[in-house]
CSV table of C-alpha atoms (C1' of nucleotides) and ligand atoms in Angstrom, one decimal:
chain,number,residue,atom,x,y,z
L,16,MET,CA,152.8,145.1,344.9
L,17,ASN,CA,149.5,145.9,343.3
L,18,ALA,CA,146.3,147.3,344.8
L,19,ALA,CA,144.5,144.0,345.0
L,20,HIS,CA,146.8,143.0,347.9
L,21,HIS,CA,145.5,145.7,350.1
L,22,HIS,CA,143.2,144.5,352.8
L,23,ASP,CA,141.0,147.6,352.4
L,24,ALA,CA,140.0,146.9,348.8
L,25,PRO,CA,136.3,146.3,348.6
L,26,LYS,CA,135.1,144.0,345.8
L,27,LEU,CA,134.9,145.9,342.6
L,28,SER,CA,133.2,145.1,339.3
L,29,ARG,CA,135.3,144.5,336.2
L,30,ASN,CA,134.4,148.0,335.0
L,31,GLN,CA,135.3,149.6,338.3
L,32,SER,CA,138.6,147.8,338.4
L,33,GLU,CA,139.5,148.7,334.9
L,34,ILE,CA,138.8,152.4,335.5
L,35,LEU,CA,140.4,152.5,338.9
L,36,SER,CA,143.6,150.9,337.4
L,37,CYS,CA,143.5,153.4,334.6
L,38,LEU,CA,143.4,156.3,337.0
L,39,ARG,CA,146.1,154.8,339.3
L,40,ASN,CA,148.4,154.1,336.4
L,41,SER,CA,148.0,157.5,334.8
L,42,GLY,CA,149.1,159.3,338.0
L,43,GLU,CA,147.3,162.5,336.9
L,44,PRO,CA,143.8,163.7,336.8
L,45,LEU,CA,141.8,162.5,333.8
L,46,SER,CA,138.5,163.6,332.3
L,47,ALA,CA,135.8,160.9,331.9
L,48,TYR,CA,136.4,161.0,328.2
L,49,ALA,CA,140.2,160.7,328.6
L,50,ILE,CA,139.5,157.6,330.7
L,51,LEU,CA,137.1,156.3,328.1
L,52,ASP,CA,139.8,156.6,325.4
L,53,ARG,CA,142.2,154.6,327.5
L,54,VAL,CA,139.8,151.7,328.4
L,55,ARG,CA,138.4,151.1,325.0
L,56,LYS,CA,140.9,148.3,324.5
L,57,SER,CA,139.3,146.7,327.6
L,58,GLY,CA,135.9,146.7,326.0
L,59,ILE,CA,134.4,149.8,327.6
L,60,SER,CA,133.0,152.0,324.9
L,61,HIS,CA,130.3,154.4,326.2
L,62,PRO,CA,130.3,157.4,328.4
L,63,PRO,CA,127.6,156.2,330.8
L,64,THR,CA,129.7,153.1,331.6
L,65,VAL,CA,132.6,155.3,332.7
L,66,TYR,CA,130.5,157.7,334.7
L,67,ARG,CA,128.7,154.8,336.4
L,68,ALA,CA,132.0,153.3,337.5
L,69,LEU,CA,133.4,156.7,338.6
L,70,ASN,CA,130.3,157.4,340.7
L,71,ASP,CA,130.6,154.0,342.3
L,72,LEU,CA,134.3,154.5,343.0
L,73,MET,CA,133.6,158.0,344.4
L,74,LYS,CA,131.0,156.6,346.8
L,75,LYS,CA,133.6,154.1,348.0
L,76,GLY,CA,136.1,157.0,348.4
L,77,MET,CA,138.6,155.5,346.0
L,78,VAL,CA,138.2,158.2,343.4
L,79,HIS,CA,137.8,161.9,343.9
L,80,ARG,CA,136.6,164.6,341.5
L,81,LEU,CA,138.6,167.7,340.9
L,82,GLU,CA,135.7,170.2,340.7
L,83,SER,CA,137.9,173.0,339.3
L,84,ARG,CA,139.0,170.8,336.4
L,85,SER,CA,136.0,168.5,335.8
L,86,ALA,CA,138.5,165.7,336.2
L,87,PHE,CA,138.8,162.5,338.3
L,88,VAL,CA,141.8,161.2,340.2
L,89,ALA,CA,142.5,158.0,342.2
L,90,CYS,CA,142.6,158.6,345.9
L,91,GLY,CA,146.2,159.1,346.9
L,92,HIS,CA,145.6,156.9,349.9
L,93,GLY,CA,143.7,154.0,348.5
L,94,ALA,CA,140.5,155.3,349.8
L,95,CYS,CA,139.4,158.2,352.1
L,96,ASP,CA,136.3,159.7,353.4
L,97,GLY,CA,135.9,163.3,352.5
L,98,LYS,CA,138.7,164.6,354.7
L,99,PHE,CA,141.0,165.7,352.0
L,100,ALA,CA,142.1,168.7,350.0
L,101,PHE,CA,143.8,169.0,346.7
L,102,ALA,CA,146.8,171.1,345.7
L,103,ILE,CA,146.9,171.5,341.9
L,104,CYS,CA,149.6,173.0,339.7
L,105,ARG,CA,147.9,175.4,337.3
L,106,ALA,CA,150.6,174.9,334.7
L,107,CYS,CA,151.1,171.2,334.5
L,108,ASP,CA,148.0,169.9,336.4
L,109,LYS,CA,150.1,167.9,338.9
L,110,VAL,CA,147.9,167.1,341.8
L,111,VAL,CA,148.7,166.3,345.4
L,112,GLU,CA,146.1,165.0,347.8
L,113,ILE,CA,146.3,166.3,351.3
L,114,LEU,CA,144.8,164.5,354.2
L,115,LEU,CA,143.1,167.0,356.5
L,116,ALA,CA,143.7,166.8,360.2
L,117,ASP,CA,140.5,166.6,362.2
L,118,LYS,CA,141.1,170.1,363.5
L,119,ASP,CA,141.4,171.5,360.0
L,120,GLN,CA,138.3,169.7,358.9
L,121,ALA,CA,136.5,171.1,361.9
L,122,LEU,CA,137.7,174.6,361.2
L,123,LEU,CA,136.5,174.4,357.6
L,124,LEU,CA,133.1,173.1,358.6
L,125,GLY,CA,133.0,175.8,361.2
L,126,LEU,CA,133.2,178.4,358.5
L,127,ALA,CA,129.6,177.6,357.5
L,128,PRO,CA,127.0,180.2,358.5
L,129,ASP,CA,124.3,179.4,361.0
L,130,GLU,CA,121.7,179.0,358.3
L,131,ILE,CA,123.5,176.1,356.6
L,132,SER,CA,124.5,173.0,358.5
L,133,PRO,CA,127.7,171.7,356.8
L,134,GLU,CA,128.2,168.2,355.7
L,135,GLN,CA,131.0,168.1,353.2
L,136,VAL,CA,133.8,170.4,352.3
L,137,THR,CA,135.7,170.8,349.0
L,138,VAL,CA,139.1,172.4,349.1
L,139,GLU,CA,141.2,172.9,346.0
L,140,ILE,CA,144.4,175.0,346.2
L,141,ALA,CA,145.8,176.2,342.9
L,142,GLY,CA,149.4,177.2,342.5
L,143,LEU,CA,152.6,176.4,340.8
L,144,CYS,CA,154.7,173.3,341.4
L,145,ASN,CA,158.5,173.4,341.7
L,146,ASP,CA,159.0,172.2,338.1
L,147,CYS,CA,156.8,174.9,336.7
L,148,HIS,CA,158.0,177.7,338.9
L,149,PRO,CA,159.4,180.7,336.9
L,150,SER,CA,162.6,180.7,338.9
L,151,ARG,CA,163.3,177.3,337.6
L,152,LEU,CA,163.0,178.3,333.9
L,153,ALA,CA,166.1,177.8,331.7
D,9,MET,CA,119.5,203.5,342.6
D,10,ASN,CA,121.6,201.6,340.1
D,11,ALA,CA,125.0,200.2,340.3
D,12,ALA,CA,126.7,203.1,338.5
D,13,HIS,CA,126.2,205.2,341.7
D,14,HIS,CA,128.4,203.0,343.8
D,15,HIS,CA,131.9,204.4,344.3
D,16,ASP,CA,133.4,201.0,344.1
D,17,ALA,CA,132.0,200.2,340.6
D,18,PRO,CA,134.7,200.1,338.0
D,19,LYS,CA,133.6,201.0,334.5
D,20,LEU,CA,131.8,198.1,333.0
D,21,SER,CA,130.8,197.5,329.4
D,22,ARG,CA,127.2,197.2,328.6
D,23,ASN,CA,127.4,193.5,328.4
D,24,GLN,CA,129.1,193.2,331.7
D,25,SER,CA,126.6,195.5,333.3
D,26,GLU,CA,123.7,193.5,332.0
D,27,ILE,CA,125.1,190.2,333.1
D,28,LEU,CA,126.1,191.5,336.5
D,29,SER,CA,122.6,193.0,337.1
D,30,CYS,CA,121.1,189.7,336.0
D,31,LEU,CA,123.1,187.8,338.6
D,32,ARG,CA,122.5,190.3,341.3
D,33,ASN,CA,118.8,190.3,340.7
D,34,SER,CA,118.5,186.6,340.6
D,35,GLY,CA,120.0,186.2,344.0
D,36,GLU,CA,120.9,182.6,343.2
D,37,PRO,CA,123.7,180.9,341.2
D,38,LEU,CA,123.0,180.7,337.5
D,39,SER,CA,124.6,178.7,334.8
D,40,ALA,CA,125.9,180.7,331.9
D,41,TYR,CA,123.0,179.4,329.7
D,42,ALA,CA,120.5,180.4,332.4
D,43,ILE,CA,122.0,183.9,332.2
D,44,LEU,CA,121.8,183.8,328.5
D,45,ASP,CA,118.1,183.1,328.6
D,46,ARG,CA,117.5,186.0,330.9
D,47,VAL,CA,119.5,188.6,328.9
D,48,ARG,CA,118.2,187.7,325.5
D,49,LYS,CA,115.7,190.5,325.8
D,50,SER,CA,118.6,192.9,326.3
D,51,GLY,CA,120.1,191.8,323.0
D,52,ILE,CA,122.7,189.3,324.2
D,53,SER,CA,122.2,186.2,322.2
D,54,HIS,CA,125.3,184.0,322.1
D,55,PRO,CA,127.2,181.9,324.7
D,56,PRO,CA,130.6,183.5,324.0
D,57,THR,CA,129.2,186.9,324.8
D,58,VAL,CA,128.1,185.6,328.2
D,59,TYR,CA,131.3,183.8,329.0
D,60,ARG,CA,133.4,186.8,328.0
D,61,ALA,CA,131.5,189.1,330.3
D,62,LEU,CA,131.6,186.5,333.1
D,63,ASN,CA,135.4,186.1,332.8
D,64,ASP,CA,135.9,189.8,332.8
D,65,LEU,CA,133.6,190.2,335.9
D,66,MET,CA,135.5,187.3,337.6
D,67,LYS,CA,138.8,189.1,337.0
D,68,LYS,CA,137.4,192.1,338.7
D,69,GLY,CA,136.2,189.9,341.6
D,70,MET,CA,132.6,190.9,341.1
D,71,VAL,CA,131.4,187.5,340.0
D,72,HIS,CA,132.6,184.1,341.4
D,73,ARG,CA,132.2,180.7,339.9
D,74,LEU,CA,130.8,177.8,342.0
D,75,GLU,CA,133.0,175.0,340.9
D,76,SER,CA,130.9,172.3,342.3
D,77,ARG,CA,127.9,173.5,340.3
D,78,SER,CA,129.3,175.0,337.2
D,79,ALA,CA,127.4,178.1,338.1
D,80,PHE,CA,128.1,181.8,338.6
D,81,VAL,CA,127.1,184.1,341.3
D,82,ALA,CA,127.5,187.8,342.0
D,83,CYS,CA,129.9,188.6,344.7
D,84,GLY,CA,128.0,189.0,348.0
D,85,HIS,CA,130.2,192.0,348.9
D,86,GLY,CA,130.3,193.9,345.6
D,87,ALA,CA,133.7,192.6,344.8
D,88,CYS,CA,136.3,190.6,346.6
D,89,ASP,CA,139.7,189.2,346.0
D,90,GLY,CA,139.8,185.5,346.4
D,91,LYS,CA,139.4,185.5,350.1
D,92,PHE,CA,136.1,183.8,350.3
D,93,ALA,CA,134.3,180.5,350.7
D,94,PHE,CA,130.9,179.3,349.8
D,95,ALA,CA,128.3,177.4,351.7
D,96,ILE,CA,125.8,175.8,349.5
D,97,CYS,CA,122.5,174.0,350.3
D,98,ARG,CA,122.5,170.8,348.4
D,99,ALA,CA,118.7,170.7,348.4
D,100,CYS,CA,117.8,174.2,347.2
D,101,ASP,CA,121.1,175.6,346.0
D,102,LYS,CA,121.0,178.5,348.3
D,103,VAL,CA,124.4,180.0,348.5
D,104,VAL,CA,126.1,182.1,351.2
D,105,GLU,CA,129.4,183.8,350.5
D,106,ILE,CA,131.7,183.8,353.5
D,107,LEU,CA,134.6,186.3,353.8
D,108,LEU,CA,137.7,184.5,355.0
D,109,ALA,CA,139.7,186.0,357.8
D,110,ASP,CA,143.4,186.5,356.9
D,111,LYS,CA,144.3,183.8,359.3
D,112,ASP,CA,141.9,181.3,357.8
D,113,GLN,CA,143.1,182.1,354.3
D,114,ALA,CA,146.7,181.6,355.5
D,115,LEU,CA,145.9,178.4,357.1
D,116,LEU,CA,144.3,177.1,354.0
D,117,LEU,CA,147.2,178.1,351.8
D,118,GLY,CA,149.5,176.5,354.4
D,119,LEU,CA,147.9,173.2,353.7
D,120,ALA,CA,149.7,173.1,350.3
D,121,PRO,CA,152.6,170.7,350.2
D,122,ASP,CA,156.2,171.9,349.7
D,123,GLU,CA,156.2,171.0,346.1
D,124,ILE,CA,153.4,173.3,345.2
D,125,SER,CA,153.5,177.0,346.1
D,126,PRO,CA,149.9,178.0,346.6
D,127,GLU,CA,148.3,181.1,345.0
D,128,GLN,CA,144.5,180.7,345.3
D,129,VAL,CA,142.2,178.5,347.3
D,130,THR,CA,138.7,177.3,346.5
D,131,VAL,CA,136.4,176.3,349.4
D,132,GLU,CA,132.9,175.1,348.9
D,133,ILE,CA,131.0,173.7,351.9
D,134,ALA,CA,127.9,171.7,351.0
D,135,GLY,CA,125.1,171.1,353.5
D,136,LEU,CA,121.5,171.7,354.2
D,137,CYS,CA,120.0,175.1,354.9
D,138,ASN,CA,117.4,175.6,357.7
D,139,ASP,CA,114.5,175.6,355.2
D,140,CYS,CA,115.6,172.2,353.8
D,141,HIS,CA,116.5,170.6,357.0
D,142,PRO,CA,114.5,167.3,357.7
D,143,SER,CA,113.6,168.4,361.2
D,144,ARG,CA,111.7,171.2,359.6
D,145,LEU,CA,109.6,169.0,357.3
D,146,ALA,CA,105.8,169.0,357.7
T,28,DA,C1',139.1,213.4,305.9
T,29,DT,C1',141.4,208.8,304.9
T,30,DG,C1',142.8,204.8,306.0
T,31,DA,C1',145.8,201.8,309.1
T,32,DC,C1',145.4,199.9,313.3
T,33,DC,C1',143.4,197.8,317.4
T,34,DG,C1',140.6,196.2,321.0
T,35,DA,C1',135.7,194.9,321.9
T,36,DT,C1',131.8,192.6,320.4
T,37,DG,C1',129.0,189.6,317.3
T,38,DA,C1',128.3,185.2,315.2
T,39,DT,C1',129.1,180.5,313.7
T,40,DA,C1',130.5,176.2,314.6
T,41,DT,C1',132.1,172.7,317.4
T,42,DA,C1',134.4,170.6,321.4
T,43,DA,C1',134.0,168.8,326.0
T,44,DC,C1',131.4,167.1,329.8
T,45,DA,C1',127.3,164.6,331.6
T,46,DT,C1',122.9,162.0,332.0
T,47,DA,C1',118.1,160.2,330.7
T,48,DA,C1',115.9,156.3,329.1
T,49,DC,C1',115.6,152.0,327.5
T,50,DA,C1',117.5,147.2,326.1
T,51,DT,C1',120.0,143.1,327.4
T,52,DC,C1',122.2,139.9,330.2
T,53,DA,C1',123.5,137.0,334.2
T,54,DG,C1',122.6,135.3,338.6
T,55,DT,C1',119.3,133.5,341.8
T,56,DA,C1',114.9,132.4,343.9
T,57,DT,C1',110.8,129.7,343.2
M,28,DA,C1',111.7,126.6,333.3
M,29,DT,C1',110.2,131.1,334.8
M,30,DA,C1',110.2,135.4,337.0
M,31,DC,C1',112.6,138.6,339.3
M,32,DT,C1',116.5,141.8,340.1
M,33,DG,C1',120.6,144.4,339.8
M,34,DA,C1',124.4,145.3,336.7
M,35,DT,C1',125.9,146.5,332.2
M,36,DG,C1',125.3,147.9,327.3
M,37,DT,C1',123.5,151.2,324.1
M,38,DT,C1',121.3,155.2,322.0
M,39,DA,C1',120.2,159.6,322.1
M,40,DT,C1',120.3,163.9,323.9
M,41,DG,C1',121.2,167.6,327.1
M,42,DT,C1',124.5,170.9,329.2
M,43,DT,C1',128.7,173.5,329.6
M,44,DA,C1',132.6,175.9,327.3
M,45,DT,C1',135.7,177.6,323.7
M,46,DA,C1',138.0,178.2,319.1
M,47,DT,C1',137.7,180.9,315.2
M,48,DC,C1',136.6,184.3,312.2
M,49,DA,C1',133.7,188.6,311.0
M,50,DT,C1',132.4,193.2,312.0
M,51,DC,C1',132.2,197.5,314.4
M,52,DG,C1',134.0,201.7,316.5
M,53,DG,C1',137.4,204.6,318.2
M,54,DT,C1',142.5,206.5,317.8
M,55,DC,C1',145.9,208.3,315.4
M,56,DA,C1',149.5,209.3,311.7
M,57,DT,C1',149.3,211.2,307.3
Q,214,LIG,ZN1,141.5,160.3,349.1
Q,215,LIG,ZN1,153.6,172.1,337.4
Q,216,LIG,ZN1,133.1,187.9,346.8
Q,217,LIG,ZN1,118.0,174.6,351.2
DNA sequence: ATGACCGATGATATAACATAACATCAGTAT
DNA sequence: ATACTGATGTTATGTTATATCATCGGTCAT
């Protein structure tokens, strides 16, 4: 039932495992310092330790960074390779990771002008989730 | 010769004008603190002053924020309304603002899942510009 | 005019996010 | 045992952003 059972889990260091678990358990985007608060009990106590693990996990595609929030989130699919977008509720910060179809990815890269050859695309869609929608109020 | 002659220029406060000019003259994305350094001679001397003006200018669509760089850039088209993307050279930080066709904008908003009604989309494409491309080296 | 009001700007202080640089440790090759 | 190497711990600092309160300048009722 837990992530260690997945065949696609590369070997992670203790720090990386702790921080990935933290993000998976939280279910919401967390800042590096919010992560730090939650893993102090596990013996992680300095910002660079958190940022190092986050950078490693991002390289593996298991954690993504929400640029518009300076926050980090576990990949919604275990791991993925840059072909994703995020939808984010601006009221409650709920995040949904969207896998991009190849054609959408291609379309996005195709937006780049001639003078810049595209490598990677960041897409973050802000809006309101159903729970936060005004029509749903009281 | 100055911005006040443009018909599309809404009335800006002195601070807003200074900071917009600074960004337009720089031609590259600047952090809020880089802006602050450049407008000290004009009497602007505290971060909140810069951030206030930037937020006002962003509301007017005349300045955009590069989320992936925590930097600000003057709108490449005078002003625009959320229908844009950025292409950014990861080596030299050159930025090109791309106007999105309505259909592209619609496609992007359409990526949002049912549980989040989309309002605004951020697209930042990272790559290498011609000047920084390896094939062009030496 | 006077003073109440109000929105814009100035200024101080601090919060939040991120990394540079160096120390220490554990594993392994010799 | 010793030297090397890569990962982790630790200190210090740099960078980005905002909360809060003070002050100023114009509007308007008296
Ligand atoms: Zn993912
Ligand atoms: Zn919500
Ligand atoms: Zn624009
Ligand atoms: Zn370049």
